C-alpha positions as a printed Julia matrix, in Angstrom:
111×3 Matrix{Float64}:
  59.79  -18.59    2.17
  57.91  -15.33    1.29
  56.33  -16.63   -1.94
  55.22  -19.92    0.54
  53.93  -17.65    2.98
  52.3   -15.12    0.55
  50.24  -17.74   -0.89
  49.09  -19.75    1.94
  47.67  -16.42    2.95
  46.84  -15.76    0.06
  44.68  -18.78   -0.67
  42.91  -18.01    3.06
  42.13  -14.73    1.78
  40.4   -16.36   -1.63
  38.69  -18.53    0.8
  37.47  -15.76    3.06
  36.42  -14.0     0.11
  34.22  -16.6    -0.93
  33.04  -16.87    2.46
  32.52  -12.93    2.18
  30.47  -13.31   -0.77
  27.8   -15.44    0.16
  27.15  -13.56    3.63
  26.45  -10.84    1.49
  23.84  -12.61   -0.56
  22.16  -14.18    2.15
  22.24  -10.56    3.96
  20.72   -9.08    0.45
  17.68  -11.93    0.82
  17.12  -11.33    4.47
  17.05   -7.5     3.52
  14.51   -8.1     0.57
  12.64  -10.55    2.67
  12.36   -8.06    5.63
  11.35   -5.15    3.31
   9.23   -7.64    1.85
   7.24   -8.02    4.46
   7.13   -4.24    6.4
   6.39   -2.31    2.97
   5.09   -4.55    0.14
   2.77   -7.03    1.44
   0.89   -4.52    3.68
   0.49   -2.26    0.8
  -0.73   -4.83   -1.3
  -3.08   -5.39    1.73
  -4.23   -2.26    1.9
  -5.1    -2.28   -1.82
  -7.11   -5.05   -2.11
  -9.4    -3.92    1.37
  -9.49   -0.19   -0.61
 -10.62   -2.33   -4.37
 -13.44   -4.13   -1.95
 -14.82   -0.84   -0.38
 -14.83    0.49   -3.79
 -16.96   -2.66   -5.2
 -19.55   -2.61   -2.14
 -20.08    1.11   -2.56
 -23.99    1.71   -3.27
 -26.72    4.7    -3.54
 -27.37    5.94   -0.44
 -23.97    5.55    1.86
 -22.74    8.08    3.4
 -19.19    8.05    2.84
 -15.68   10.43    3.26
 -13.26   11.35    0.33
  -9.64   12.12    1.1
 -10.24   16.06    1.05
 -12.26   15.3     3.82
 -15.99   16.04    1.96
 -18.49   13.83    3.67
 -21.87   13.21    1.73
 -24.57   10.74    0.67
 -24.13    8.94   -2.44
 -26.69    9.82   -5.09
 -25.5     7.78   -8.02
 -22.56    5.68   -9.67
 -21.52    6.52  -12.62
 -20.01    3.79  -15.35
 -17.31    5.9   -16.03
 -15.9     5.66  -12.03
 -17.33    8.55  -11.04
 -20.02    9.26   -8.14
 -22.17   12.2    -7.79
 -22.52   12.86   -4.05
 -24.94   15.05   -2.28
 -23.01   17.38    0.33
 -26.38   18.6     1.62
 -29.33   19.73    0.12
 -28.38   22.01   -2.48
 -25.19   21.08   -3.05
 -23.93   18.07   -5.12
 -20.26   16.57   -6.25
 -19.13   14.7    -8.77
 -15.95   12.88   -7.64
 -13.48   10.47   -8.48
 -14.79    6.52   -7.59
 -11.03    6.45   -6.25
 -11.04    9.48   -3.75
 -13.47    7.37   -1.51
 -11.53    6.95    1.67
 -13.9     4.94    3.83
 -17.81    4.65    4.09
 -19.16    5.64    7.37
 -21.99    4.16    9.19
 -25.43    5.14    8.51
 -26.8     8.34   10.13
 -23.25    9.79   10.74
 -24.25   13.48    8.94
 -27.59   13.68   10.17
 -25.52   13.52   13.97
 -22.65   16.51   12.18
């Protein structure tokens, strides 16, 4: 009676093992899928909107880096880099990539 009894449980156990198993996939996709969409796809987001502001940068905008320099751009260099005018004496070369946004015209004359 024991072995009878030990597997009849035991093929319920095989059965909720199974069962077991594919919860956990479809827990492991709804994890990737959620993480998915909070981390990756905003990211990738933000990326492309930064790749555009980099492309429509031109002479003359005045702009902020991320060390929180803000300036006029004098000229773009091939290389990636922009020489930016701080004020009249002073000028920058920076980084294309260190551009965080461009700010409307007139902002530093109002500074």
């Amino acid at each position: 009676m024991n072995i009878l009894y030990s597997y009849v449980f035991g093929s319920t156990d095989s059965m909720n093992s199974t069962n077991s198993s594919y919860s956990l996939l479809i827990m492991l996709l709804v994890l990737f899928l959620v993480f998915y969409l909070v981390i990756f796809r905003p990211q990738k987001k933000r990326v492309q909107a930064h790749k555009k502001l980099m492309n429509s940068i031109s002479a003359g905008d005045e702009i902020l880096t991320n060390s929180g320099l803000i300036g006029k751009v004098v000229e773009i260099k091939e290389s990636g880099y922009v020489l930016v005018s701080l004020n009249k004496s002073n000028e920058v070369l920076i980084k294309k990539d260190f551009i965080s946004i461009v700010l409307p015209k007139g902002t530093i004359e109002l500074l």
